[in-house]
Coordinates of C-alpha atoms and ligand atoms in Angstrom, one line a residue:
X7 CA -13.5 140.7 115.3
X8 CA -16.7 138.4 114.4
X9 CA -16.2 135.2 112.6
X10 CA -18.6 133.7 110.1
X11 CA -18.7 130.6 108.2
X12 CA -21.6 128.8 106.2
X13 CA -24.0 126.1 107.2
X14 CA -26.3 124.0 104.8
X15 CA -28.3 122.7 107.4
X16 CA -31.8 123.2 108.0
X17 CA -32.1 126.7 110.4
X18 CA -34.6 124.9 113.1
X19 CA -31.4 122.8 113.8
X20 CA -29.0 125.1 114.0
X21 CA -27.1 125.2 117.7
X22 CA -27.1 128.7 118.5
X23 CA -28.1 131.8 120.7
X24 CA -30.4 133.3 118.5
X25 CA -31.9 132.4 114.7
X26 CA -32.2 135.3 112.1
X27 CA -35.0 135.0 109.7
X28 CA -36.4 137.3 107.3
X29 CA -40.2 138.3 106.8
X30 CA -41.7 140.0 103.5
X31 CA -43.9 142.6 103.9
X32 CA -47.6 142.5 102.0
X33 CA -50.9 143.3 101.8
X34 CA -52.0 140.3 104.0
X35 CA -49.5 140.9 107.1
X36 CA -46.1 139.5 106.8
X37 CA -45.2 136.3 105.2
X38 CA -41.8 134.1 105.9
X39 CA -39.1 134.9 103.3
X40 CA -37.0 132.3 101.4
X41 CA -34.8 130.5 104.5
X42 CA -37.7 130.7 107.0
X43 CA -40.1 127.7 105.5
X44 CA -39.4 125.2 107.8
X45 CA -39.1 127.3 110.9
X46 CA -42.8 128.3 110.2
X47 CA -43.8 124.6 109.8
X48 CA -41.5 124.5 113.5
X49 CA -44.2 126.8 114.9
X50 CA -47.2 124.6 113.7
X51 CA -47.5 127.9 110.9
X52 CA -48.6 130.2 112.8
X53 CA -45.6 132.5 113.3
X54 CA -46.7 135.3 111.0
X55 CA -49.9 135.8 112.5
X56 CA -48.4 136.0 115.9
X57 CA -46.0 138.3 114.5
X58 CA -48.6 140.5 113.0
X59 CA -50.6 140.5 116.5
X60 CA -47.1 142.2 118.0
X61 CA -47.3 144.8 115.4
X62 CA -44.3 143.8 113.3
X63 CA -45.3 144.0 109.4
X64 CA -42.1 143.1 107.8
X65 CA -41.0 146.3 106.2
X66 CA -37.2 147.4 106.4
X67 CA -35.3 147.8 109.3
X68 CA -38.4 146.2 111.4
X69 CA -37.5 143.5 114.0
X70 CA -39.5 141.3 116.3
X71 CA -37.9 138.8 118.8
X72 CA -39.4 136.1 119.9
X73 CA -38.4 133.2 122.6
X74 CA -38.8 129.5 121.1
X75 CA -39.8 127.4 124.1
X76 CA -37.9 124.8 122.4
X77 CA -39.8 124.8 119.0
X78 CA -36.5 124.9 117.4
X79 CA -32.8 124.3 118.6
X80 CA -32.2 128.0 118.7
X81 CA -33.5 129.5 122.4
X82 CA -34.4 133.5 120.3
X83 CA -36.0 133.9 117.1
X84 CA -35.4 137.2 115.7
X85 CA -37.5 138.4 112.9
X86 CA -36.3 141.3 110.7
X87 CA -38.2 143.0 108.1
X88 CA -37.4 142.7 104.6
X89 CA -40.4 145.0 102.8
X90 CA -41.6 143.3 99.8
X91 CA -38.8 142.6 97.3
X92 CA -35.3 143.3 99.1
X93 CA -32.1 143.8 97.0
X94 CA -28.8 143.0 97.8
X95 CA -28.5 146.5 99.4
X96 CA -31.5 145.4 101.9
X97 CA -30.4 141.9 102.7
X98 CA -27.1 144.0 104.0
X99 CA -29.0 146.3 105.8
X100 CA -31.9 144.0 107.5
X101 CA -28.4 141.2 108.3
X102 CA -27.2 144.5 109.9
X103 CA -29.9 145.7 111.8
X104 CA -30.9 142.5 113.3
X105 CA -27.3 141.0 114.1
X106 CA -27.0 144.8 115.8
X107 CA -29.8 144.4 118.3
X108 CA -28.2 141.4 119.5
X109 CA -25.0 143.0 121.6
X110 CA -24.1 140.7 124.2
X111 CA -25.4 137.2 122.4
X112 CA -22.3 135.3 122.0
X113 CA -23.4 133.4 118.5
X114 CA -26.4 133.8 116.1
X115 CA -27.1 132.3 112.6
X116 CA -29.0 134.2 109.9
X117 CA -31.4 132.1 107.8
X118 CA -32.1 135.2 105.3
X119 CA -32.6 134.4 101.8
X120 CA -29.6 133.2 100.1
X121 CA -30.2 131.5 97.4
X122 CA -27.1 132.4 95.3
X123 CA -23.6 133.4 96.5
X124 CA -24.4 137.0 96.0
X125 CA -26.7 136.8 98.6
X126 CA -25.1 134.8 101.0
X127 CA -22.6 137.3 100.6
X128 CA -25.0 140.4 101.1
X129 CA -26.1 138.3 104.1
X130 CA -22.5 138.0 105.7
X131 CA -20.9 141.3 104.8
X132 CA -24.4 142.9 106.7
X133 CA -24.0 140.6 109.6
X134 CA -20.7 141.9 110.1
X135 CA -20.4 145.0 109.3
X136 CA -23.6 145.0 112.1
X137 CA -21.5 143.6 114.9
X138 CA -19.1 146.3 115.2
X139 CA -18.4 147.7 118.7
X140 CA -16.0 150.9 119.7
X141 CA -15.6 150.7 123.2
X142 CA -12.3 150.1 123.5
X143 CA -12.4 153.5 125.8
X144 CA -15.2 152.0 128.3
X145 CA -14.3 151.4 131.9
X146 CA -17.8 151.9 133.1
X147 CA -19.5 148.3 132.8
X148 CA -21.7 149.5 129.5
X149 CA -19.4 147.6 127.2
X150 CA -21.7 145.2 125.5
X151 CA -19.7 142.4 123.2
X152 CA -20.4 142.5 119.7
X153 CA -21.8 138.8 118.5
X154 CA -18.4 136.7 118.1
X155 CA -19.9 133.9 116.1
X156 CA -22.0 134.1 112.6
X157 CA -23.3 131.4 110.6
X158 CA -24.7 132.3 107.6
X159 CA -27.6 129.8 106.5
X160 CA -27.1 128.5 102.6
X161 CA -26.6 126.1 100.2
X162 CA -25.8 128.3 96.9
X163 CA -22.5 127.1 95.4
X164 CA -19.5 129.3 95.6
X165 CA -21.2 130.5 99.0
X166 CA -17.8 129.3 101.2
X167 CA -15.7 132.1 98.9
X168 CA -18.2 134.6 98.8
X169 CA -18.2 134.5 102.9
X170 CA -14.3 134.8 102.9
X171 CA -14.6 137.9 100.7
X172 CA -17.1 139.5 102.9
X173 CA -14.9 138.6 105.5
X174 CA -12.2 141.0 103.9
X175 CA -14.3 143.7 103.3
X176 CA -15.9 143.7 106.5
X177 CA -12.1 143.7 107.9
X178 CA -11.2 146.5 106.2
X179 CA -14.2 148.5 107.0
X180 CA -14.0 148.0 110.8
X181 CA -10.2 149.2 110.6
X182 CA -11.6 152.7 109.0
X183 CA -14.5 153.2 111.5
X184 CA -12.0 152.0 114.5
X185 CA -9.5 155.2 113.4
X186 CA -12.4 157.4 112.3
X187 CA -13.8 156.5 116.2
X188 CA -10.2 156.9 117.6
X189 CA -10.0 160.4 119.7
X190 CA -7.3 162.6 118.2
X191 CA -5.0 162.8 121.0
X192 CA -4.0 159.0 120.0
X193 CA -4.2 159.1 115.9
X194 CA -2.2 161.9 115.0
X195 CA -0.2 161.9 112.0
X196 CA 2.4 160.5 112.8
X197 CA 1.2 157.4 114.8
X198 CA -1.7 157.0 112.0
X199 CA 1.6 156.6 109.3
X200 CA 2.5 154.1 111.9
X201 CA -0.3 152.3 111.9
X202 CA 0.0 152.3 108.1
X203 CA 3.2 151.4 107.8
X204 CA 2.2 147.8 110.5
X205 CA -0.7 146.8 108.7
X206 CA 1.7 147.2 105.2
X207 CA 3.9 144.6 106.6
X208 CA 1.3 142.8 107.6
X209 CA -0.3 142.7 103.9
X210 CA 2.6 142.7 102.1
X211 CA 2.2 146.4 100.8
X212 CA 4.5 148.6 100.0
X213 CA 5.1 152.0 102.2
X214 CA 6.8 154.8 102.2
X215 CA 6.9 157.4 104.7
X216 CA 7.9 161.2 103.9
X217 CA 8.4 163.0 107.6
X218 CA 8.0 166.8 108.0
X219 CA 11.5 167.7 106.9
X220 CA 11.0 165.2 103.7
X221 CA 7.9 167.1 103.2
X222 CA 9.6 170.4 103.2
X223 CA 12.5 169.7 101.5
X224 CA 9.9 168.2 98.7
X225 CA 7.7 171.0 97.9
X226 CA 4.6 169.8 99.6
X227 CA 3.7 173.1 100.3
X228 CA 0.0 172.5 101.6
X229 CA 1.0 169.2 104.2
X230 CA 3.3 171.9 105.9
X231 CA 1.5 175.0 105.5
X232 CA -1.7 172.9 107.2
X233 CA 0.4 171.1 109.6
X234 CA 2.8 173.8 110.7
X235 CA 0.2 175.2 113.5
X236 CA 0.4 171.9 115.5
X237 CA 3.2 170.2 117.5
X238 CA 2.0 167.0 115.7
X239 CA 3.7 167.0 112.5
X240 CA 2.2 166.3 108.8
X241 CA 2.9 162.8 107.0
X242 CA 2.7 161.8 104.0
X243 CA 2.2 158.0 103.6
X244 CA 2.3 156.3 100.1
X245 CA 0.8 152.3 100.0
X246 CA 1.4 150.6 97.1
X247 CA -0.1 147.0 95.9
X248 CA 1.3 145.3 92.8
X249 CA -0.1 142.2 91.0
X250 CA 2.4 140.5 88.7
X251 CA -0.7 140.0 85.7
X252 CA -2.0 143.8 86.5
X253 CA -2.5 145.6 83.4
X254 CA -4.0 148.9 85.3
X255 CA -2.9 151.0 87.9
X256 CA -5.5 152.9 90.3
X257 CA -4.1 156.2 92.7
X258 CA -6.6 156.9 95.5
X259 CA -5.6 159.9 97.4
X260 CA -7.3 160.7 101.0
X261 CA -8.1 163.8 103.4
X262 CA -6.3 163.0 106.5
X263 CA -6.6 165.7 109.1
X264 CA -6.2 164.2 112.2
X265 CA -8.5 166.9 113.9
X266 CA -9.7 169.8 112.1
X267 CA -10.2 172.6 114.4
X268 CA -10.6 175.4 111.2
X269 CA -6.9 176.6 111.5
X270 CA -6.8 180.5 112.3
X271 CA -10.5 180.9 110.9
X272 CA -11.5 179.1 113.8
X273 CA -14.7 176.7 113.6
X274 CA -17.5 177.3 116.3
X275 CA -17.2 174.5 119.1
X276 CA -20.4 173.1 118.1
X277 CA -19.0 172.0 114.6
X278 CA -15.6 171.1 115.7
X279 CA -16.5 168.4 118.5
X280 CA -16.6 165.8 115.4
X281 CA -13.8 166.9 113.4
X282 CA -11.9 163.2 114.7
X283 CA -13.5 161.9 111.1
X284 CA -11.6 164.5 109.4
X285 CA -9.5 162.0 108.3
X286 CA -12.0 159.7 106.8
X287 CA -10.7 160.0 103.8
X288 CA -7.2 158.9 104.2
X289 CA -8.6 156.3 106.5
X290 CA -10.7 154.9 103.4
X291 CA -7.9 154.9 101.2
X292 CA -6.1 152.8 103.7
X293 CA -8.5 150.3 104.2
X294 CA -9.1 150.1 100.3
X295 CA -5.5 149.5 100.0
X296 CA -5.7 146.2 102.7
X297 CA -8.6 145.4 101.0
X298 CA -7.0 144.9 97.8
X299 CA -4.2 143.4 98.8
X300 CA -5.8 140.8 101.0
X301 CA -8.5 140.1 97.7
X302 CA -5.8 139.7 95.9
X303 CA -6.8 141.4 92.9
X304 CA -5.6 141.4 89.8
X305 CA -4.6 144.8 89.9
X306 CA -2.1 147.8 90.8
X307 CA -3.2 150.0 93.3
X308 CA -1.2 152.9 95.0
X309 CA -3.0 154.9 98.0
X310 CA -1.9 158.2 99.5
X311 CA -2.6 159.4 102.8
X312 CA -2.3 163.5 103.5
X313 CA -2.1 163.7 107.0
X314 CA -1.7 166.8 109.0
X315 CA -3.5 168.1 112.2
X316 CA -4.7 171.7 111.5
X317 CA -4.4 173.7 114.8
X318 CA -4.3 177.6 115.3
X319 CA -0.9 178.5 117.2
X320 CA 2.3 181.1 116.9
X321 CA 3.1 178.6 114.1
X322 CA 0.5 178.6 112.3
X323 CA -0.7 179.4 108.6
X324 CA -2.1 182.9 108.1
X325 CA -5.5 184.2 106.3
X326 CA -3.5 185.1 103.0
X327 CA -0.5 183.2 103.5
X328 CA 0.8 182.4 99.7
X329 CA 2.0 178.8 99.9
X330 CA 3.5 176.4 96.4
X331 CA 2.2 173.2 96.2
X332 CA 3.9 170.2 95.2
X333 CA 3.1 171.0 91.3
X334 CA 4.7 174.3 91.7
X335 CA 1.6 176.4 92.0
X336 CA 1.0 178.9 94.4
X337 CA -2.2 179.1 96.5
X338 CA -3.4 182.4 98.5
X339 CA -4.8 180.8 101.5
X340 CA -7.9 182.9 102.3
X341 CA -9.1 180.9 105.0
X342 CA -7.4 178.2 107.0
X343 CA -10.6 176.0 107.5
X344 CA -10.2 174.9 103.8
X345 CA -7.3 172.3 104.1
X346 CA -8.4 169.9 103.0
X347 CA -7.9 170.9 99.4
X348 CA -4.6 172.0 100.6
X349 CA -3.5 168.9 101.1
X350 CA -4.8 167.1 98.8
X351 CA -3.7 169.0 96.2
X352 CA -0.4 168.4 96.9
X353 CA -1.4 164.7 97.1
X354 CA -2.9 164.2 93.6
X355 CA 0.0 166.3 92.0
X356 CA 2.0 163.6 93.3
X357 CA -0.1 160.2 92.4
X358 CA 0.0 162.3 89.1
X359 CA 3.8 160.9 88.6
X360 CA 3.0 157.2 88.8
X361 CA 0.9 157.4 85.7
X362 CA -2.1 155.8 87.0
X363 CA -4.9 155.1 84.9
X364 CA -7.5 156.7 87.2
X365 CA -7.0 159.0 90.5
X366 CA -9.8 159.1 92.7
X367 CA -9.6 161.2 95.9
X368 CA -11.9 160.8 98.7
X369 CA -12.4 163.5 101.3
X370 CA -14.7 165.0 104.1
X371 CA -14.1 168.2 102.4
X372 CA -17.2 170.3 102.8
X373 CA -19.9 171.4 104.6
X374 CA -21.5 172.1 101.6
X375 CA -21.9 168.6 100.6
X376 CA -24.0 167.8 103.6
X377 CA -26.0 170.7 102.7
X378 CA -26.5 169.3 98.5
X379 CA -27.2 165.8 99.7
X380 CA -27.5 165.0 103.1
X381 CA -26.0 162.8 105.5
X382 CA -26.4 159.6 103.6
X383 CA -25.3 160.4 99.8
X384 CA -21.6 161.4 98.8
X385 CA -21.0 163.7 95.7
X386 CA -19.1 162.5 93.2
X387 CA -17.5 165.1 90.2
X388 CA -14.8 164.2 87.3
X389 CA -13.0 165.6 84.6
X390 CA -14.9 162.7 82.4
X391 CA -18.2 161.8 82.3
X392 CA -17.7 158.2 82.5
X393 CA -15.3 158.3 84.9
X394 CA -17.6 160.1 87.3
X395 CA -20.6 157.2 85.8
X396 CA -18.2 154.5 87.0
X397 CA -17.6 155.7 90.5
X398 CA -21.2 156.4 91.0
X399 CA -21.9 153.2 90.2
X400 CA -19.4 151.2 91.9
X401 CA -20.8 153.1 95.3
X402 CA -24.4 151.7 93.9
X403 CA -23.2 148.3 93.5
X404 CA -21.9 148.4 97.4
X405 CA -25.1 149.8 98.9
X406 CA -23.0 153.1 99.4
X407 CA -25.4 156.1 98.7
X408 CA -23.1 158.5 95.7
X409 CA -24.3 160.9 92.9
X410 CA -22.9 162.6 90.0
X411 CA -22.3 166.2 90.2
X412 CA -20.6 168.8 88.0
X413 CA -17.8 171.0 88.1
X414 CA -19.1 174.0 86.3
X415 CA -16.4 176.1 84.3
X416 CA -17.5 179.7 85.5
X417 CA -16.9 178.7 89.0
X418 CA -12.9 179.2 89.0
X419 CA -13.1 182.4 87.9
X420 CA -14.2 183.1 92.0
X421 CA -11.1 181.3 92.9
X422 CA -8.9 184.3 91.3
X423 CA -6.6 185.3 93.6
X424 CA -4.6 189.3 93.2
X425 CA -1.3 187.6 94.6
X426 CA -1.1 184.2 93.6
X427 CA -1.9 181.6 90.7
X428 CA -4.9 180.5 92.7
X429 CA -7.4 181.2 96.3
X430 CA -8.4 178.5 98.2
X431 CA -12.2 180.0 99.1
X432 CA -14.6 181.7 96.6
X433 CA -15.7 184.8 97.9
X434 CA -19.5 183.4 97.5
X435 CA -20.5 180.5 99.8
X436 CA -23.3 179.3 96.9
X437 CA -21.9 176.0 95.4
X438 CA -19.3 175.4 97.7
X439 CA -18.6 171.8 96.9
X440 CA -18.1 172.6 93.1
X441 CA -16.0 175.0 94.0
X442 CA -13.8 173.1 96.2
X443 CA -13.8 170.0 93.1
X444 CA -12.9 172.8 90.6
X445 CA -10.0 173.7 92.6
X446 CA -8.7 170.1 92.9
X447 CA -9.2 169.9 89.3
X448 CA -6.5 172.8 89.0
X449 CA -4.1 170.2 90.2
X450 CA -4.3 167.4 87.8
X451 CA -2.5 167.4 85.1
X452 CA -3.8 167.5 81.6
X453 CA -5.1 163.8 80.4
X454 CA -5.1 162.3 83.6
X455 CA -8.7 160.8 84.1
X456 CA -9.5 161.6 87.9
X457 CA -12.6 161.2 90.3
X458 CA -13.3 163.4 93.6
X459 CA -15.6 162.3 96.3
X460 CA -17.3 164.5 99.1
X461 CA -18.3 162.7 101.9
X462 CA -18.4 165.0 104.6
X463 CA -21.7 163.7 105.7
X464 CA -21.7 159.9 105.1
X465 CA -18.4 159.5 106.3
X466 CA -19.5 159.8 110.1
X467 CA -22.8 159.2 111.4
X468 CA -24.1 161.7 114.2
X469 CA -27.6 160.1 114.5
X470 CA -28.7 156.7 115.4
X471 CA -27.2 153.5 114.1
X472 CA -29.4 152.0 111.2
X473 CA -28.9 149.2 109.0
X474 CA -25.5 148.1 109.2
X475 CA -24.5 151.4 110.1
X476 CA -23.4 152.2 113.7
X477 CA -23.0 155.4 115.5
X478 CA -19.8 157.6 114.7
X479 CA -17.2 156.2 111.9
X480 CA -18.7 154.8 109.4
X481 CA -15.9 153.4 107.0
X482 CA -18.1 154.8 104.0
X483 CA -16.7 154.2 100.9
X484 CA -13.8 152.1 101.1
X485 CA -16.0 149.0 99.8
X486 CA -16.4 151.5 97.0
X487 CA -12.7 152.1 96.3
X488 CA -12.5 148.1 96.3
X489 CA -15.2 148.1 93.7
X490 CA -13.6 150.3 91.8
X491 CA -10.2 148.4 92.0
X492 CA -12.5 144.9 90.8
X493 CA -13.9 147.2 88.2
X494 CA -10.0 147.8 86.8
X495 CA -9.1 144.6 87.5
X496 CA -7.2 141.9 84.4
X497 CA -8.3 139.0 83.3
Ligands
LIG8 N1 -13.6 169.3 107.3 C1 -14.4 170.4 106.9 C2 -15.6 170.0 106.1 C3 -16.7 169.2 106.9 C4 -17.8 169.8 107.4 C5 -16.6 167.8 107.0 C6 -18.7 169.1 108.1 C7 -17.5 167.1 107.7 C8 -18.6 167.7 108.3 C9 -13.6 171.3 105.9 O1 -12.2 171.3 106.1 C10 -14.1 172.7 106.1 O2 -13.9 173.2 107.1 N2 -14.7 173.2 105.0 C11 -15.2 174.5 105.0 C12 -14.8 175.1 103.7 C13 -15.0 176.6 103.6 C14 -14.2 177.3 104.5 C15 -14.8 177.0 102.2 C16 -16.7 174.4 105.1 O3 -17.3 173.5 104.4 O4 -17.3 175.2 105.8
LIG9 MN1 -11.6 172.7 107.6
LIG10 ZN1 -11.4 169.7 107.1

């Protein structure tokens, strides 16, 4: 895992392999941002023009590397674009992008502007989340080392705890993407509960494991009517966090199929080859929950993880199976590729009986999601407006793309079923993601504020890395889920 710490001193003196700084874009060519003064003075003031004359123009995402010939103590310059007034969000992403392109470069320091703790912040959390690496699998000589060493360039006070915070978040985001990347032959559900239950010792959560038989015996009727088709058996883990000053307690509930291959109603190979991040949800949750817990917030947080591996076999669930969920209502199960709702129904009907304040569950639940809003913007519905306001918001506040959507009444009439108190499909494949978020709704019980977010599409990324972002796992929206536990925090 990359390291970063602060330094105050001016970047031309900084010992390192390569020197980060940040260029604005304009009318008049690029210009050097706040942290890059004296390093233009370094280069007798010239550096933007000769910038310009390579073609870089400092918008977004742009980078231009440079050797120094001893200008400065730093052998690289690496110049990343920061357009013309960056936010928070674009410090992040241009930290990202540039600590990215330098795979294999032991140490580098970013001299981005950081004026105030929330952008040195920005400036670390984008760095790091930038130097992740999944090639734990390699054998073949590509395996390129991440950047070990950051130092983040600033002065602003409050900048040293700022960089330990990013520190945790980026922690916890690199443990999501690393099971999200992990092929499912090694993170079933039962050796992802044991991962679980490690890091919960490690953190000082609380865990509890319920095994197939406890899961059976319990009434979890969609964890085993998913998970009976595969010799991997369901889990269902449940982390828990408490602060002694805590006057709030959050429930976050996560998808966690291990591999979804569609069940019986079989997906086409072409859409199952990335069905690893199936579990995306769960694997949010989890790093949320380690989050917390190493923030130390002021707060009481309780994750569940609904893990099953949904496989067609002798064993199998059926097209119009009847299964009762943990809340005692019975689902007609129409088609088998719509588990996720399965289990996390059962899921939320438990969080239900800690009497949180708020249950948010986060899942890679639809297809239809990717088709509303892309790969880069989760969908976020609520019984309550402000509830669904807040979450949005919290995923604005960490760069993480979300927007409201509704849950339309006339959609559950389509979720009739002629045998049972519920289907799990609508016969229509028009607003499928409402329709999926109306049947969750089913399962939480009256006056119990609750959030659901889709992230089928941001959860793993099948393009190019950009930003921060790499290829595959993505960790999306457990800095959200932190957010949201800050946002509930005492005191
Ligand atoms: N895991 C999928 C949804 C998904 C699709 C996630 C693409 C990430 C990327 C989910 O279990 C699923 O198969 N959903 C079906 C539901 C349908 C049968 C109602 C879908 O979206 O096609
Ligand atoms: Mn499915
Ligand atoms: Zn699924």
């Amino acid at each position: 895992m990359t390291t970063v710490r602060l330094n105050s001193a001016d970047p031309v003196s900084i010992d390192t392999d390569a020197l980060i700084v940040g260029f604005r874009s304009g009318q008049d060519g690029p210009s050097p941002a706040a942290g890059a003064e004296t390093l233009d003075t370094a280069f007798g003031g010239g550096l933007a023009a000769s910038l310009a004359a390579l073609g870089f123009g400092g918008k977004p995402g742009e980078l231009a590397k440079l050797p120094t010939f001893g200008s400065i103590a730093a052998p690289v310059l690496v110049a990343v674009g920061l357009g013309d007034s960056p936010d928070l969000e674009g410090l992040r992403r241009a930290a990202g992008a540039a600590v990215r392109s330098l795979t294999g470069t032991a140490r580098a320091a970013l001299a981005l502007p950081a004026g105030t703790a929330e952008e040195a912040e920005a400036v670390a959390l984008g760095g790091l989340l930038g130097a992740y690496a999944f090639d734990r699998y390699r054998t073949d000589g590509e395996r390129k080392e991440p950047v070990a060493e950051l130092t983040v360039v600033s002065g602003a006070e409050g900048a040293e705890q700022v960089a330990e915070r990013a520190a945790v978040l980026a922690e916890a985001v690199t443990l999501v993407r690393d099971l999200v990347n992990t092929p499912p032959s090694d993170l079933n559900p039962a050796k992802f509960a044991e991962i679980a239950e490690r890091a919960a010792a490690e953190t000082g959560l609380g865990v509890e494991i319920l095994d197939e038989k406890q899961l059976k015996d319990g009434g979890y009727g969609g964890l085993i009517g998913v998970g009976q088709g595969s010799a991997n058996p369901p889990r269902l883990v449940r982390l828990s966090y408490t602060h002694p000053e805590a006057s709030k307690t959050l429930a976050f509930v996560g998808k966690g199929i291990t591999f979804d291959s569609g069940g019986l109603s079989l997906k086409p190979s072409a859409s199952m080859d990335w069905m690893k991040s199936d579990m995306s949800g769960a694997g949010a949750v989890f790093g949320a929950l380690v989050g917390i817990a190493r923030l130390g917030l002021p707060v009481n947080a309780v994750g569940y993880l609904c893990l099953a591996e949904n496989l067609p076999s002798g064993t199998a669930q059926r097209p119009s199976d009847v299964i009762r969920s943990y809340s005692g209502k019975t689902v007609e199960v129409l088609d088998t590729d719509a588990e996720g709702r399965l289990v996390l129904m059962d899921g939320i009907a438990r969080a239900a009986e800690d009497s949180p304040d708020l249950i948010v569950d986060v899942a890679t639940l639809t297809g239809a999601q990717i088709v509303a809003l892309g790969w880069r913007t989760a969908a976020v519905m609520a019984n309550d407006d402000a509830v669904r306001e807040l979450v949005v918001e919290a995923a604005g506040a960490a760069g993480e793309g979300a927007w409201g959507m509704p849950l339309p009444e006339e959609l559950r009439k389509g979720l009739d079923s002629p045998v049972a108190d519920i289907a799990n499909l609508q016969p229509e494949r028009w607003g499928g993601m409402l329709a999926a978020g109306v049947f969750l709704k089913e399962f939480v019980p009256d006056g119990v504020r609750w959030a659901h977010i889709d992230m089928a599409g941001p959860a793993f990324n099948k393009g190019e890395p950009y930003g921060y972002v790499p290829k595959g796992g993505t960790g999306a929206i457990t800095r959200t889920l932190i957010g949201l536990a800050e946002r509930h925090a005492s005191i």
